[in-house]
Amino acid sequence: DVKVTQSSRYLVKRTGEKVFLECVQDMDHENMFWYRQDPGLGLRLIYFSYDVKMKEKGDIPEGYSVSREKKERFSLILESASTNQTSMYLCASGGNQPQHFGDGTRLSIL
Amino acid sequence: AQSVTQLGSHVSVSEGALVLLRCNYSSSVPPYLFWYVQYPNQGLQLLLKYTSAATLVKGINGFEAEFKKSETSFHLTKPSAHMSDAAEYFCAVSPKAAGNKLTFGGGTRVLVKP
């Protein structure tokens, strides 16, 4: 069965901290994605990666960066966390459509 | 640019009644269309997808959706709601030429009353 695993379900950090969210997929997919989910806004794409060390900005990349050193792992980095980055973060992977999602990380920035 | 509008952020249905969730899209080129479901404290699961084959698409758990190009719609239906259908549903669109970079609607939360 396909699996996308996010390292933390819940995370609490402080303003200004550097925050790492990790995601691992076991399906050998080329594409991996990071979304944030906010009520009424659906999911918005932050960054995606179509190959190792390759990345593209999504719709809301400001304040975030990503790292993809290995095919199975895609990390989202909040360079200096701010309270407006409190949200649910979802990782996904896919070859062609559709995408497979992890269970999400609920991140609170205090 | 593409966008997705889901009419109604909350829908309440009685168990056994028809479920109808509305989705309209705007896209400069014919897109791929998707419906996802999110159960509490979980990620998204694909219900069904339209990729330019049959316009009536059947998915998992008894759901189906019909692509209507003239109305730019992709509404999701289920003839008889079950308590287990209580969840949030997301419509999404992807341009055919851009792989699986999805644009999501705002979501519709479904409440099923006994």
Short mmCIF file of N, CA, C and O in Angstrom, two decimals, chain B residues 3-7 22-31 33 35 50 66-75 91 93:
data_model
loop_
_atom_site.label_atom_id
_atom_site.label_comp_id
_atom_site.label_asym_id
_atom_site.label_seq_id
_atom_site.Cartn_x
_atom_site.Cartn_y
_atom_site.Cartn_z
N SER B 3 -8.78 28.30 -11.49
CA SER B 3 -9.34 28.43 -10.15
C SER B 3 -10.48 27.46 -10.00
O SER B 3 -11.04 26.96 -10.97
N VAL B 4 -10.84 27.20 -8.74
CA VAL B 4 -11.90 26.27 -8.42
C VAL B 4 -12.81 26.91 -7.36
O VAL B 4 -12.30 27.45 -6.37
N THR B 5 -14.10 26.84 -7.58
CA THR B 5 -15.07 27.35 -6.62
C THR B 5 -15.99 26.23 -6.18
O THR B 5 -16.62 25.57 -6.99
N GLN B 6 -16.04 26.01 -4.87
CA GLN B 6 -16.99 25.06 -4.31
C GLN B 6 -18.09 25.84 -3.62
O GLN B 6 -17.82 26.64 -2.73
N LEU B 7 -19.32 25.63 -4.05
CA LEU B 7 -20.45 26.36 -3.50
C LEU B 7 -20.90 25.71 -2.20
O LEU B 7 -21.30 24.55 -2.19
N ARG B 22 -21.16 20.87 -5.07
CA ARG B 22 -20.97 21.60 -6.33
C ARG B 22 -19.54 22.10 -6.48
O ARG B 22 -18.94 22.59 -5.52
N CYS B 23 -19.05 22.00 -7.71
CA CYS B 23 -17.71 22.47 -8.03
C CYS B 23 -17.73 23.08 -9.42
O CYS B 23 -18.17 22.44 -10.38
N ASN B 24 -17.27 24.32 -9.52
CA ASN B 24 -17.10 24.97 -10.81
C ASN B 24 -15.65 25.41 -10.95
O ASN B 24 -15.01 25.80 -9.97
N TYR B 25 -15.15 25.35 -12.16
CA TYR B 25 -13.76 25.68 -12.38
C TYR B 25 -13.62 26.71 -13.48
O TYR B 25 -14.53 26.90 -14.30
N SER B 26 -12.52 27.38 -13.49
CA SER B 26 -12.16 28.23 -14.62
C SER B 26 -10.74 27.84 -15.04
O SER B 26 -9.86 27.69 -14.19
N SER B 27 -10.58 27.65 -16.32
CA SER B 27 -9.28 27.22 -16.83
C SER B 27 -9.19 27.62 -18.29
O SER B 27 -10.17 27.48 -19.03
N SER B 28 -8.04 28.05 -18.72
CA SER B 28 -7.88 28.49 -20.11
C SER B 28 -7.76 27.31 -21.06
O SER B 28 -7.96 27.45 -22.26
N VAL B 29 -7.45 26.14 -20.52
CA VAL B 29 -7.36 24.92 -21.34
C VAL B 29 -8.12 23.82 -20.63
O VAL B 29 -8.31 23.88 -19.41
N PRO B 30 -8.59 22.81 -21.36
CA PRO B 30 -9.32 21.70 -20.70
C PRO B 30 -8.45 21.07 -19.63
O PRO B 30 -7.31 20.71 -19.88
N PRO B 31 -8.99 20.96 -18.45
CA PRO B 31 -8.17 20.47 -17.34
C PRO B 31 -8.43 19.02 -16.99
O PRO B 31 -9.34 18.39 -17.52
N LEU B 33 -9.66 17.00 -13.57
CA LEU B 33 -10.46 17.38 -12.42
C LEU B 33 -10.49 16.24 -11.41
O LEU B 33 -10.51 15.06 -11.79
N TRP B 35 -11.79 14.94 -7.22
CA TRP B 35 -12.44 15.11 -5.93
C TRP B 35 -11.66 14.30 -4.91
O TRP B 35 -11.35 13.12 -5.13
N TYR B 50 -11.27 12.97 -13.34
CA TYR B 50 -11.63 13.08 -14.74
C TYR B 50 -10.38 13.47 -15.53
O TYR B 50 -9.75 14.48 -15.23
N GLU B 66 -19.89 14.24 -12.70
CA GLU B 66 -20.07 14.42 -14.13
C GLU B 66 -19.39 15.70 -14.58
O GLU B 66 -19.63 16.78 -14.03
N PHE B 67 -18.54 15.56 -15.58
CA PHE B 67 -17.87 16.71 -16.18
C PHE B 67 -18.79 17.33 -17.23
O PHE B 67 -19.23 16.64 -18.16
N LYS B 68 -19.13 18.61 -17.05
CA LYS B 68 -19.95 19.33 -18.02
C LYS B 68 -19.16 20.54 -18.50
O LYS B 68 -19.07 21.57 -17.81
N LYS B 69 -18.61 20.40 -19.70
CA LYS B 69 -17.75 21.46 -20.23
C LYS B 69 -18.52 22.76 -20.41
O LYS B 69 -18.01 23.85 -20.12
N SER B 70 -19.78 22.66 -20.91
CA SER B 70 -20.56 23.87 -21.18
C SER B 70 -20.86 24.66 -19.92
O SER B 70 -21.03 25.87 -19.96
N GLU B 71 -20.90 23.97 -18.78
CA GLU B 71 -21.18 24.62 -17.50
C GLU B 71 -19.92 24.80 -16.66
O GLU B 71 -20.00 25.32 -15.55
N THR B 72 -18.80 24.37 -17.17
CA THR B 72 -17.52 24.34 -16.42
C THR B 72 -17.73 23.82 -15.01
O THR B 72 -17.31 24.43 -14.02
N SER B 73 -18.41 22.68 -14.93
CA SER B 73 -18.73 22.11 -13.63
C SER B 73 -18.25 20.68 -13.51
O SER B 73 -18.05 19.97 -14.51
N PHE B 74 -18.11 20.26 -12.26
CA PHE B 74 -17.72 18.87 -11.95
C PHE B 74 -18.32 18.53 -10.60
O PHE B 74 -17.62 18.34 -9.62
N HIS B 75 -19.65 18.45 -10.55
CA HIS B 75 -20.36 18.22 -9.30
C HIS B 75 -20.26 16.77 -8.85
O HIS B 75 -20.32 15.85 -9.66
N CYS B 91 -12.61 19.77 -4.20
CA CYS B 91 -12.49 19.68 -5.65
C CYS B 91 -11.15 20.29 -6.06
O CYS B 91 -10.69 21.26 -5.42
N VAL B 93 -8.29 21.04 -9.60
CA VAL B 93 -8.09 21.08 -11.04
C VAL B 93 -6.60 21.11 -11.34
O VAL B 93 -5.81 21.68 -10.56
#
